[in-house]
Amino acid sequence: MLTGRFAPSPTGRMHAGNIYAALMAWLVAKQGGGDVVLRIEDLDAERSKPEYIEAIMRDFEYLGLTWDRGPYYQSDRRDVYEEACRDLESRGLLYPCFCTRADLHASSAPHRGEKAVYAGTCRHLTAEEREKRAQVRNPATRLAVPPETYEVADAVQGVYRQNLAEGCGDFLVRRSDGAHAYQLAVVIDDAEQGITSVVRGVDLLCSTPQQLYLQDLLGFDHPAYAHIPLLVAESNRRLSKRDRDASIESLICRFKTPAAIIGHIAGLTGIARCDDPAEPEDLLAQFDLAEYRARLADPVQIRWE
Ligand code: GLU
């Protein structure tokens, strides 16, 4: 059974980039006769707001982006994530990390667009050092990664390879405030919610090898991946909440109907050959992933207009 997912973080209203990702996830799942799961990624208690959760669900409904199961809330699943941590811990794969934000910043200088690779500072602390530091600071928890290369055959980006040690380093599974990290939660949820198709922005492509590694450790299957281009503003900056003209509120003012919004995004991104108003159901009849891929001039970014 093909199962896709919408996985919004409820830290604001939707914008064109979120709609594009959700539309693609929906088309890929529905075209294969599959289902879509709605999962609310609300682990960041400070930034997630109940009013955004409601607004996002209303916006999906308004746009005709239906889901078949859920919503599931990550904030309800902390025990499940903690159990996986205990399992990894008992196998000696985790270690406490006492680095502050400033330490992390000082020990790695990522180039623009690259993520910081953890230098491994806390990996080899002695038991005594750990105990001493734990008295002054709550540690975060990291997963020690091997110098192994993981490869994903992405439906849009092609083959992507990353050596875990060089490309990401030991990564967080739990923050120092106790919140479980995105990488861990997403892997457990994708597996337990039966997700076989992950469609999301290309900014998460470099997280995929970490997720494949965690899936192997926890005995889960690998879903299929499709990482789609980001919608960018004028200066090659990805769209964000700052870009008011791409917000759902502005899109409703500008286009008036959900079909006109969906049609515009489908035309701009190559989902459809033209930008005539269309409901997701209308696009489904002619959607073809290979044709969409062939129409993409740049698989990494598309200028928002
Ligand atoms: N919650 C993430 C977001 O809204 C998506 C994570 C994922 O698709 O794996 O950007």
CSV table of C-alpha atoms and ligand atoms in Angstrom, one decimal:
chain,number,residue,atom,x,y,z
A,1,MET,CA,0.0,0.0,0.0
A,2,LEU,CA,1.4,3.4,-1.0
A,3,THR,CA,1.1,5.9,1.8
A,4,GLY,CA,2.3,9.5,1.6
A,5,ARG,CA,2.1,12.2,4.2
A,6,PHE,CA,1.6,15.9,5.0
A,7,ALA,CA,4.0,16.8,7.9
A,8,PRO,CA,3.5,20.5,8.6
A,9,SER,CA,5.2,22.3,11.5
A,10,PRO,CA,2.5,24.5,13.0
A,11,THR,CA,4.8,27.5,13.5
A,12,GLY,CA,2.8,29.8,11.1
A,13,ARG,CA,0.2,29.9,8.4
A,14,MET,CA,0.9,28.1,5.1
A,15,HIS,CA,2.7,29.7,2.3
A,16,ALA,CA,3.1,28.8,-1.4
A,17,GLY,CA,6.1,26.5,-0.6
A,18,ASN,CA,4.2,24.4,1.9
A,19,ILE,CA,1.2,24.2,-0.5
A,20,TYR,CA,3.5,23.0,-3.4
A,21,ALA,CA,5.1,20.3,-1.1
A,22,ALA,CA,1.7,19.1,0.1
A,23,LEU,CA,0.2,19.1,-3.4
A,24,MET,CA,3.1,17.0,-4.7
A,25,ALA,CA,2.9,14.6,-1.8
A,26,TRP,CA,-0.9,14.2,-2.4
A,27,LEU,CA,-0.4,13.7,-6.2
A,28,VAL,CA,2.3,11.1,-5.8
A,29,ALA,CA,0.3,9.2,-3.2
A,30,LYS,CA,-3.1,9.4,-5.0
A,31,GLN,CA,-1.7,8.5,-8.4
A,32,GLY,CA,-0.4,5.3,-7.0
A,33,GLY,CA,-3.8,4.6,-5.5
A,34,GLY,CA,-2.5,5.4,-2.0
A,35,ASP,CA,-3.5,7.2,1.1
A,36,VAL,CA,-2.3,10.4,2.8
A,37,VAL,CA,-1.5,10.7,6.5
A,38,LEU,CA,-1.6,14.1,8.2
A,39,ARG,CA,1.0,14.5,10.9
A,40,ILE,CA,1.4,17.6,12.9
A,41,GLU,CA,5.1,18.1,13.7
A,42,ASP,CA,4.7,20.1,16.9
A,43,LEU,CA,7.7,19.0,19.0
A,44,ASP,CA,8.9,22.5,19.3
A,45,ALA,CA,6.6,23.6,22.1
A,46,GLU,CA,7.7,27.3,22.0
A,47,ARG,CA,7.1,27.8,18.3
A,48,SER,CA,4.1,25.5,17.7
A,49,LYS,CA,0.7,27.2,18.3
A,50,PRO,CA,-2.7,25.5,18.5
A,51,GLU,CA,-4.2,28.3,16.3
A,52,TYR,CA,-1.8,27.4,13.5
A,53,ILE,CA,-2.7,23.7,13.7
A,54,GLU,CA,-6.4,24.6,13.2
A,55,ALA,CA,-5.6,27.1,10.4
A,56,ILE,CA,-3.4,24.6,8.6
A,57,MET,CA,-6.1,22.0,8.6
A,58,ARG,CA,-8.7,24.5,7.4
A,59,ASP,CA,-6.3,25.6,4.6
A,60,PHE,CA,-5.7,22.0,3.5
A,61,GLU,CA,-9.4,21.5,3.3
A,62,TYR,CA,-10.0,24.7,1.5
A,63,LEU,CA,-7.4,23.8,-1.1
A,64,GLY,CA,-8.9,20.3,-1.7
A,65,LEU,CA,-5.8,18.6,-0.1
A,66,THR,CA,-7.5,15.8,1.7
A,67,TRP,CA,-6.0,13.3,4.1
A,68,ASP,CA,-7.2,9.8,4.9
A,69,ARG,CA,-5.7,9.2,8.3
A,70,GLY,CA,-4.7,11.5,11.2
A,71,PRO,CA,-4.1,14.1,12.4
A,72,TYR,CA,-1.4,12.5,14.5
A,73,TYR,CA,0.5,14.8,16.8
A,74,GLN,CA,4.1,14.4,17.6
A,75,SER,CA,3.6,16.0,21.0
A,76,ASP,CA,1.4,13.0,21.9
A,77,ARG,CA,4.2,10.5,21.1
A,78,ARG,CA,7.1,11.5,23.4
A,79,ASP,CA,6.9,8.1,25.2
A,80,VAL,CA,7.4,6.3,21.9
A,81,TYR,CA,10.4,8.5,21.0
A,82,GLU,CA,11.9,8.0,24.5
A,83,GLU,CA,11.6,4.2,24.3
A,84,ALA,CA,13.6,4.3,21.0
A,85,CYS,CA,16.2,6.4,22.8
A,86,ARG,CA,16.4,3.8,25.6
A,87,ASP,CA,16.9,1.1,23.0
A,88,LEU,CA,19.7,3.0,21.3
A,89,GLU,CA,21.2,3.9,24.6
A,90,SER,CA,21.3,0.3,25.8
A,91,ARG,CA,23.2,-0.6,22.6
A,92,GLY,CA,25.8,2.0,23.5
A,93,LEU,CA,25.0,4.2,20.5
A,94,LEU,CA,24.2,7.4,22.3
A,95,TYR,CA,26.2,9.8,24.4
A,96,PRO,CA,25.5,13.0,26.3
A,97,CYS,CA,26.7,16.3,24.7
A,98,PHE,CA,27.4,19.3,26.9
A,99,CYS,CA,28.3,21.7,24.1
A,100,THR,CA,26.6,25.1,24.2
A,101,ARG,CA,25.4,26.9,21.1
A,102,ALA,CA,28.6,29.0,21.2
A,103,ASP,CA,30.8,25.8,21.5
A,104,LEU,CA,29.1,24.4,18.4
A,105,HIS,CA,29.5,27.6,16.5
A,106,ALA,CA,33.2,27.9,17.3
A,107,SER,CA,34.0,24.3,16.4
A,108,SER,CA,32.4,24.2,13.0
A,109,ALA,CA,32.2,26.9,10.4
A,110,PRO,CA,29.6,25.7,7.8
A,111,HIS,CA,29.7,27.3,4.4
A,112,ARG,CA,26.5,28.9,3.2
A,113,GLY,CA,23.8,26.4,2.6
A,114,GLU,CA,25.7,23.6,4.3
A,115,LYS,CA,24.9,22.2,7.6
A,116,ALA,CA,27.2,22.2,10.5
A,117,VAL,CA,29.0,18.9,11.1
A,118,TYR,CA,29.4,18.2,14.8
A,119,ALA,CA,33.1,17.9,15.6
A,120,GLY,CA,32.6,15.0,18.1
A,121,THR,CA,33.8,17.1,21.1
A,122,CYS,CA,31.8,15.2,23.7
A,123,ARG,CA,32.0,11.7,22.2
A,124,HIS,CA,35.0,10.5,24.1
A,125,LEU,CA,34.5,12.2,27.5
A,126,THR,CA,35.3,9.9,30.4
A,127,ALA,CA,32.5,8.8,32.8
A,128,GLU,CA,34.0,11.2,35.4
A,129,GLU,CA,34.0,14.2,33.0
A,130,ARG,CA,30.4,13.4,32.1
A,131,GLU,CA,29.3,13.3,35.7
A,132,LYS,CA,31.1,16.6,36.5
A,133,ARG,CA,29.6,18.4,33.6
A,134,ALA,CA,26.1,17.0,34.2
A,135,GLN,CA,26.2,18.9,37.5
A,136,VAL,CA,26.2,22.2,35.8
A,137,ARG,CA,24.4,21.6,32.6
A,138,ASN,CA,21.6,19.3,31.3
A,139,PRO,CA,23.1,17.4,28.4
A,140,ALA,CA,21.6,16.9,24.9
A,141,THR,CA,21.9,13.4,23.5
A,142,ARG,CA,23.7,12.5,20.3
A,143,LEU,CA,23.8,9.4,18.2
A,144,ALA,CA,27.4,8.3,17.3
A,145,VAL,CA,27.6,7.7,13.5
A,146,PRO,CA,30.0,5.5,11.7
A,147,PRO,CA,32.1,6.7,8.7
A,148,GLU,CA,29.7,4.9,6.4
A,149,THR,CA,28.2,6.2,3.2
A,150,TYR,CA,24.5,6.1,2.7
A,151,GLU,CA,22.9,6.5,-0.7
A,152,VAL,CA,19.3,7.5,-1.7
A,153,ALA,CA,17.9,7.1,-5.2
A,154,ASP,CA,15.7,10.2,-5.1
A,155,ALA,CA,12.8,10.4,-7.6
A,156,VAL,CA,13.6,14.1,-8.3
A,157,GLN,CA,17.2,14.7,-7.4
A,158,GLY,CA,18.7,11.4,-8.6
A,159,VAL,CA,21.3,9.6,-6.6
A,160,TYR,CA,22.5,11.4,-3.5
A,161,ARG,CA,25.3,10.1,-1.3
A,162,GLN,CA,26.7,11.1,2.0
A,163,ASN,CA,29.3,9.8,4.3
A,164,LEU,CA,27.7,10.1,7.7
A,165,ALA,CA,30.8,11.0,9.6
A,166,GLU,CA,31.9,13.7,7.1
A,167,GLY,CA,28.4,14.9,6.0
A,168,CYS,CA,26.6,15.3,9.2
A,169,GLY,CA,28.6,13.9,12.2
A,170,ASP,CA,27.0,12.6,15.4
A,171,PHE,CA,23.6,14.1,15.4
A,172,LEU,CA,21.0,15.0,18.1
A,173,VAL,CA,18.2,12.7,19.1
A,174,ARG,CA,17.2,14.7,22.1
A,175,ARG,CA,17.8,18.3,23.0
A,176,SER,CA,19.1,19.5,26.3
A,177,ASP,CA,15.6,20.7,27.2
A,178,GLY,CA,14.4,17.1,26.8
A,179,ALA,CA,12.6,17.6,23.5
A,180,HIS,CA,13.2,14.8,21.0
A,181,ALA,CA,14.9,15.8,17.8
A,182,TYR,CA,13.2,16.0,14.4
A,183,GLN,CA,15.4,13.2,12.9
A,184,LEU,CA,14.4,10.7,15.5
A,185,ALA,CA,10.7,11.6,15.6
A,186,VAL,CA,10.3,11.7,11.8
A,187,VAL,CA,11.9,8.2,11.4
A,188,ILE,CA,9.7,6.6,14.0
A,189,ASP,CA,6.5,8.3,12.8
A,190,ASP,CA,7.2,7.5,9.1
A,191,ALA,CA,7.7,3.8,10.1
A,192,GLU,CA,4.8,3.5,12.6
A,193,GLN,CA,2.4,5.4,10.4
A,194,GLY,CA,3.2,3.1,7.5
A,195,ILE,CA,4.6,5.9,5.3
A,196,THR,CA,6.1,4.5,2.1
A,197,SER,CA,6.4,7.8,0.1
A,198,VAL,CA,8.1,10.9,1.5
A,199,VAL,CA,7.8,14.0,-0.6
A,200,ARG,CA,9.3,17.2,0.8
A,201,GLY,CA,11.6,20.2,0.0
A,202,VAL,CA,15.2,19.6,-1.2
A,203,ASP,CA,16.5,21.4,1.9
A,204,LEU,CA,15.9,18.1,3.7
A,205,LEU,CA,17.8,15.9,1.2
A,206,CYS,CA,20.9,16.2,3.4
A,207,SER,CA,19.0,14.8,6.4
A,208,THR,CA,17.9,11.7,4.5
A,209,PRO,CA,21.1,9.7,5.0
A,210,GLN,CA,20.7,10.3,8.7
A,211,GLN,CA,17.2,9.1,8.6
A,212,LEU,CA,18.2,6.0,6.5
A,213,TYR,CA,20.8,5.1,9.1
A,214,LEU,CA,18.3,5.5,12.0
A,215,GLN,CA,15.8,3.3,10.0
A,216,ASP,CA,18.4,0.6,9.8
A,217,LEU,CA,19.3,0.9,13.5
A,218,LEU,CA,15.6,0.6,14.5
A,219,GLY,CA,14.8,-2.1,12.0
A,220,PHE,CA,12.5,-0.1,9.8
A,221,ASP,CA,12.0,-0.2,6.0
A,222,HIS,CA,13.2,2.7,3.9
A,223,PRO,CA,10.4,4.8,2.3
A,224,ALA,CA,10.8,6.1,-1.3
A,225,TYR,CA,11.9,9.7,-1.4
A,226,ALA,CA,11.2,12.7,-3.7
A,227,HIS,CA,12.8,16.0,-2.8
A,228,ILE,CA,11.3,18.8,-4.7
A,229,PRO,CA,12.8,22.3,-5.5
A,230,LEU,CA,12.3,25.1,-3.0
A,231,LEU,CA,10.3,28.2,-4.0
A,232,VAL,CA,12.6,31.1,-3.7
A,233,ALA,CA,12.2,34.9,-3.4
A,234,GLU,CA,14.1,37.4,-5.6
A,235,SER,CA,17.5,37.0,-4.1
A,236,ASN,CA,17.5,33.2,-4.2
A,237,ARG,CA,16.3,33.1,-0.6
A,238,ARG,CA,13.8,30.4,0.2
A,239,LEU,CA,10.3,31.7,0.8
A,240,SER,CA,9.5,32.2,4.4
A,241,LYS,CA,6.9,33.8,6.6
A,242,ARG,CA,8.5,37.1,5.8
A,243,ASP,CA,7.3,36.9,2.2
A,244,ARG,CA,3.8,38.1,2.7
A,245,ASP,CA,2.9,37.8,-1.0
A,246,ALA,CA,3.3,34.1,-0.8
A,247,SER,CA,1.3,33.6,2.3
A,248,ILE,CA,-2.0,31.8,2.0
A,249,GLU,CA,-3.8,35.0,3.1
A,250,SER,CA,-2.3,36.9,0.1
A,251,LEU,CA,-2.9,34.0,-2.2
A,252,ILE,CA,-6.6,34.1,-1.4
A,253,CYS,CA,-6.7,37.9,-2.0
A,254,ARG,CA,-4.8,37.6,-5.3
A,255,PHE,CA,-6.4,34.5,-6.8
A,256,LYS,CA,-9.9,34.5,-5.1
A,257,THR,CA,-10.5,30.7,-5.4
A,258,PRO,CA,-8.7,27.6,-4.3
A,259,ALA,CA,-8.6,26.2,-7.8
A,260,ALA,CA,-6.8,29.4,-9.0
A,261,ILE,CA,-4.2,29.1,-6.3
A,262,ILE,CA,-3.6,25.4,-7.0
A,263,GLY,CA,-3.5,26.1,-10.8
A,264,HIS,CA,-1.0,28.9,-10.4
A,265,ILE,CA,1.4,26.8,-8.2
A,266,ALA,CA,1.0,23.8,-10.5
A,267,GLY,CA,1.8,25.9,-13.6
A,268,LEU,CA,4.8,27.6,-12.0
A,269,THR,CA,6.3,24.4,-10.7
A,270,GLY,CA,5.8,22.2,-13.8
A,271,ILE,CA,3.2,20.0,-12.1
A,272,ALA,CA,0.9,21.0,-15.0
A,273,ARG,CA,1.6,22.3,-18.5
A,274,CYS,CA,-0.4,25.5,-17.9
A,275,ASP,CA,-1.6,27.6,-14.9
A,276,ASP,CA,-5.4,27.3,-15.5
A,277,PRO,CA,-7.4,27.0,-12.3
A,278,ALA,CA,-7.5,23.4,-11.3
A,279,GLU,CA,-8.4,21.3,-8.2
A,280,PRO,CA,-6.0,18.7,-7.0
A,281,GLU,CA,-8.4,16.1,-8.4
A,282,ASP,CA,-8.2,17.7,-11.9
A,283,LEU,CA,-4.4,17.6,-11.8
A,284,LEU,CA,-4.3,14.0,-10.8
A,285,ALA,CA,-5.7,12.8,-14.2
A,286,GLN,CA,-2.7,14.2,-16.1
A,287,PHE,CA,0.0,14.1,-13.5
A,288,ASP,CA,3.1,12.2,-14.4
A,289,LEU,CA,6.2,12.3,-12.2
A,290,ALA,CA,8.7,11.6,-15.0
A,291,GLU,CA,7.2,14.4,-17.1
A,292,TYR,CA,7.2,16.8,-14.2
A,293,ARG,CA,10.9,15.9,-13.6
A,294,ALA,CA,11.7,16.5,-17.2
A,295,ARG,CA,10.0,20.0,-17.1
A,296,LEU,CA,12.0,21.1,-14.2
A,297,ALA,CA,14.7,23.5,-15.4
A,298,ASP,CA,16.3,23.6,-12.0
A,299,PRO,CA,15.6,20.8,-9.5
A,300,VAL,CA,16.9,22.9,-6.6
A,301,GLN,CA,14.9,26.1,-6.8
A,302,ILE,CA,12.0,27.8,-8.6
A,303,ARG,CA,11.6,31.5,-8.4
A,304,TRP,CA,8.3,32.5,-6.9
A,305,GLU,CA,6.1,34.8,-9.0
B,1,GLU,N1,7.9,19.4,9.4
B,1,GLU,C1,8.8,19.7,8.3
B,1,GLU,C2,8.4,21.0,7.7
B,1,GLU,O1,7.3,21.5,7.9
B,1,GLU,C3,8.8,18.6,7.3
B,1,GLU,C4,9.5,17.4,7.7
B,1,GLU,C5,9.6,16.3,6.7
B,1,GLU,O2,8.9,16.4,5.7
B,1,GLU,O3,10.3,15.3,6.9
B,1,GLU,O4,9.2,21.6,7.0
